[in-house]
């Protein structure tokens, strides 16, 4: 995964990779949509695909509304994002499982 997406990755903490788990952080919804689509396109070139059912996003800016879609499928919005034993809440709180 690292070699396939190396040029798409941004410095930590904006992109985190562990095996086949990826976390992307973005300043706004539009940037997130662009990045996720770029990752989907790249994975497809190598015969891989994003598991939309396991993909979710967290919004910390309550003034920004809407939803994110990938290939016509709406992604799940969550109030607590879990990644590798840690959880980030939409209010910015950090929890350890």
PDB file of C-alpha atoms in Angstrom:
ATOM      1  CA  UNK A   1       0.000   0.000   0.000  1.00  0.00           C
ATOM      2  CA  UNK A   2       2.809   2.388   0.889  1.00  0.00           C
ATOM      3  CA  UNK A   3       4.587   1.938  -2.450  1.00  0.00           C
ATOM      4  CA  UNK A   4       1.380   2.199  -4.498  1.00  0.00           C
ATOM      5  CA  UNK A   5       0.247   5.446  -2.859  1.00  0.00           C
ATOM      6  CA  UNK A   6       3.546   7.092  -1.878  1.00  0.00           C
ATOM      7  CA  UNK A   7       2.997  10.226  -3.994  1.00  0.00           C
ATOM      8  CA  UNK A   8      -0.604  10.639  -2.728  1.00  0.00           C
ATOM      9  CA  UNK A   9       0.441  10.586   0.918  1.00  0.00           C
ATOM     10  CA  UNK A  10       0.797  13.757   2.939  1.00  0.00           C
ATOM     11  CA  UNK A  11       3.038  14.096   6.015  1.00  0.00           C
ATOM     12  CA  UNK A  12       1.860  12.747   9.379  1.00  0.00           C
ATOM     13  CA  UNK A  13      -0.744  13.467  10.787  1.00  0.00           C
ATOM     14  CA  UNK A  14      -2.526  14.137   7.471  1.00  0.00           C
ATOM     15  CA  UNK A  15      -2.015  10.573   6.199  1.00  0.00           C
ATOM     16  CA  UNK A  16      -1.556   7.536   8.425  1.00  0.00           C
ATOM     17  CA  UNK A  17      -0.961   4.020   7.059  1.00  0.00           C
ATOM     18  CA  UNK A  18      -0.847   0.700   8.859  1.00  0.00           C
ATOM     19  CA  UNK A  19      -1.013  -2.438   6.682  1.00  0.00           C
ATOM     20  CA  UNK A  20      -4.244  -1.938   4.707  1.00  0.00           C
ATOM     21  CA  UNK A  21      -5.735   0.663   7.085  1.00  0.00           C
ATOM     22  CA  UNK A  22      -5.549   4.282   5.956  1.00  0.00           C
ATOM     23  CA  UNK A  23      -6.531   7.496   7.728  1.00  0.00           C
ATOM     24  CA  UNK A  24      -6.744  10.737   5.743  1.00  0.00           C
ATOM     25  CA  UNK A  25      -7.163  14.103   7.464  1.00  0.00           C
ATOM     26  CA  UNK A  26      -8.275  17.166   5.524  1.00  0.00           C
ATOM     27  CA  UNK A  27      -9.119  20.789   6.175  1.00  0.00           C
ATOM     28  CA  UNK A  28     -12.498  20.604   4.446  1.00  0.00           C
ATOM     29  CA  UNK A  29     -15.041  18.284   2.860  1.00  0.00           C
ATOM     30  CA  UNK A  30     -14.094  19.126  -0.736  1.00  0.00           C
ATOM     31  CA  UNK A  31     -10.424  18.302  -0.138  1.00  0.00           C
ATOM     32  CA  UNK A  32     -11.440  15.016   1.476  1.00  0.00           C
ATOM     33  CA  UNK A  33     -13.577  14.088  -1.524  1.00  0.00           C
ATOM     34  CA  UNK A  34     -10.688  14.875  -3.908  1.00  0.00           C
ATOM     35  CA  UNK A  35      -8.198  12.861  -1.875  1.00  0.00           C
ATOM     36  CA  UNK A  36     -10.439   9.837  -1.406  1.00  0.00           C
ATOM     37  CA  UNK A  37     -11.243   9.798  -5.123  1.00  0.00           C
ATOM     38  CA  UNK A  38      -7.523  10.001  -5.953  1.00  0.00           C
ATOM     39  CA  UNK A  39      -6.854   7.053  -3.634  1.00  0.00           C
ATOM     40  CA  UNK A  40      -9.726   5.056  -5.192  1.00  0.00           C
ATOM     41  CA  UNK A  41      -8.409   5.738  -8.681  1.00  0.00           C
ATOM     42  CA  UNK A  42      -4.881   4.707  -7.700  1.00  0.00           C
ATOM     43  CA  UNK A  43      -6.017   1.527  -5.962  1.00  0.00           C
ATOM     44  CA  UNK A  44      -8.090   0.577  -9.014  1.00  0.00           C
ATOM     45  CA  UNK A  45      -4.995   0.867 -11.234  1.00  0.00           C
ATOM     46  CA  UNK A  46      -3.421  -1.898  -9.140  1.00  0.00           C
ATOM     47  CA  UNK A  47      -6.510  -4.115  -8.961  1.00  0.00           C
ATOM     48  CA  UNK A  48      -7.443  -2.967  -5.461  1.00  0.00           C
ATOM     49  CA  UNK A  49     -10.500  -1.135  -4.186  1.00  0.00           C
ATOM     50  CA  UNK A  50     -11.676   0.870  -1.221  1.00  0.00           C
ATOM     51  CA  UNK A  51     -14.156  -0.964   1.000  1.00  0.00           C
ATOM     52  CA  UNK A  52     -16.908   1.663   1.107  1.00  0.00           C
ATOM     53  CA  UNK A  53     -18.807  -0.269   3.813  1.00  0.00           C
ATOM     54  CA  UNK A  54     -15.811   0.076   6.148  1.00  0.00           C
ATOM     55  CA  UNK A  55     -15.117   3.701   5.205  1.00  0.00           C
ATOM     56  CA  UNK A  56     -16.360   6.532   7.398  1.00  0.00           C
ATOM     57  CA  UNK A  57     -15.569  10.152   8.016  1.00  0.00           C
ATOM     58  CA  UNK A  58     -15.649  12.535  10.969  1.00  0.00           C
ATOM     59  CA  UNK A  59     -16.492  16.221  10.770  1.00  0.00           C
ATOM     60  CA  UNK A  60     -15.329  18.612  13.469  1.00  0.00           C
ATOM     61  CA  UNK A  61     -16.765  21.742  11.861  1.00  0.00           C
ATOM     62  CA  UNK A  62     -20.475  21.628  12.647  1.00  0.00           C
ATOM     63  CA  UNK A  63     -21.125  24.615  10.382  1.00  0.00           C
ATOM     64  CA  UNK A  64     -20.136  22.546   7.335  1.00  0.00           C
ATOM     65  CA  UNK A  65     -22.943  20.275   6.236  1.00  0.00           C
ATOM     66  CA  UNK A  66     -23.433  17.693   3.576  1.00  0.00           C
ATOM     67  CA  UNK A  67     -22.188  14.219   2.929  1.00  0.00           C
ATOM     68  CA  UNK A  68     -19.379  12.509   1.080  1.00  0.00           C
ATOM     69  CA  UNK A  69     -19.833   9.988  -1.714  1.00  0.00           C
ATOM     70  CA  UNK A  70     -17.437   7.643  -3.432  1.00  0.00           C
ATOM     71  CA  UNK A  71     -18.491   6.231  -6.788  1.00  0.00           C
ATOM     72  CA  UNK A  72     -22.108   7.141  -6.023  1.00  0.00           C
ATOM     73  CA  UNK A  73     -22.161   5.487  -2.590  1.00  0.00           C
ATOM     74  CA  UNK A  74     -22.644   7.715   0.439  1.00  0.00           C
ATOM     75  CA  UNK A  75     -20.001   7.299   3.148  1.00  0.00           C
ATOM     76  CA  UNK A  76     -21.005   6.930   6.785  1.00  0.00           C
ATOM     77  CA  UNK A  77     -20.483   9.991   8.989  1.00  0.00           C
ATOM     78  CA  UNK A  78     -19.459   9.183  12.554  1.00  0.00           C
ATOM     79  CA  UNK A  79     -19.177  11.196  15.768  1.00  0.00           C
ATOM     80  CA  UNK A  80     -16.214   9.091  16.981  1.00  0.00           C
ATOM     81  CA  UNK A  81     -13.507   7.972  14.546  1.00  0.00           C
ATOM     82  CA  UNK A  82     -11.554   4.889  15.642  1.00  0.00           C
ATOM     83  CA  UNK A  83      -8.108   4.100  14.266  1.00  0.00           C
ATOM     84  CA  UNK A  84      -5.628   1.570  15.653  1.00  0.00           C
ATOM     85  CA  UNK A  85      -6.868   1.621  19.247  1.00  0.00           C
ATOM     86  CA  UNK A  86      -7.443   5.362  19.521  1.00  0.00           C
ATOM     87  CA  UNK A  87     -10.640   7.300  19.011  1.00  0.00           C
ATOM     88  CA  UNK A  88     -11.114  10.936  18.042  1.00  0.00           C
ATOM     89  CA  UNK A  89     -14.440  12.572  18.858  1.00  0.00           C
ATOM     90  CA  UNK A  90     -16.088  15.262  16.747  1.00  0.00           C
ATOM     91  CA  UNK A  91     -15.529  17.721  19.614  1.00  0.00           C
ATOM     92  CA  UNK A  92     -11.769  17.128  19.292  1.00  0.00           C
ATOM     93  CA  UNK A  93     -11.492  14.834  22.304  1.00  0.00           C
ATOM     94  CA  UNK A  94      -9.089  11.894  22.168  1.00  0.00           C
ATOM     95  CA  UNK A  95      -9.888   8.560  23.775  1.00  0.00           C
ATOM     96  CA  UNK A  96      -7.822   5.395  24.077  1.00  0.00           C
ATOM     97  CA  UNK A  97      -9.621   2.072  23.855  1.00  0.00           C
TER      98      UNK A  97
END
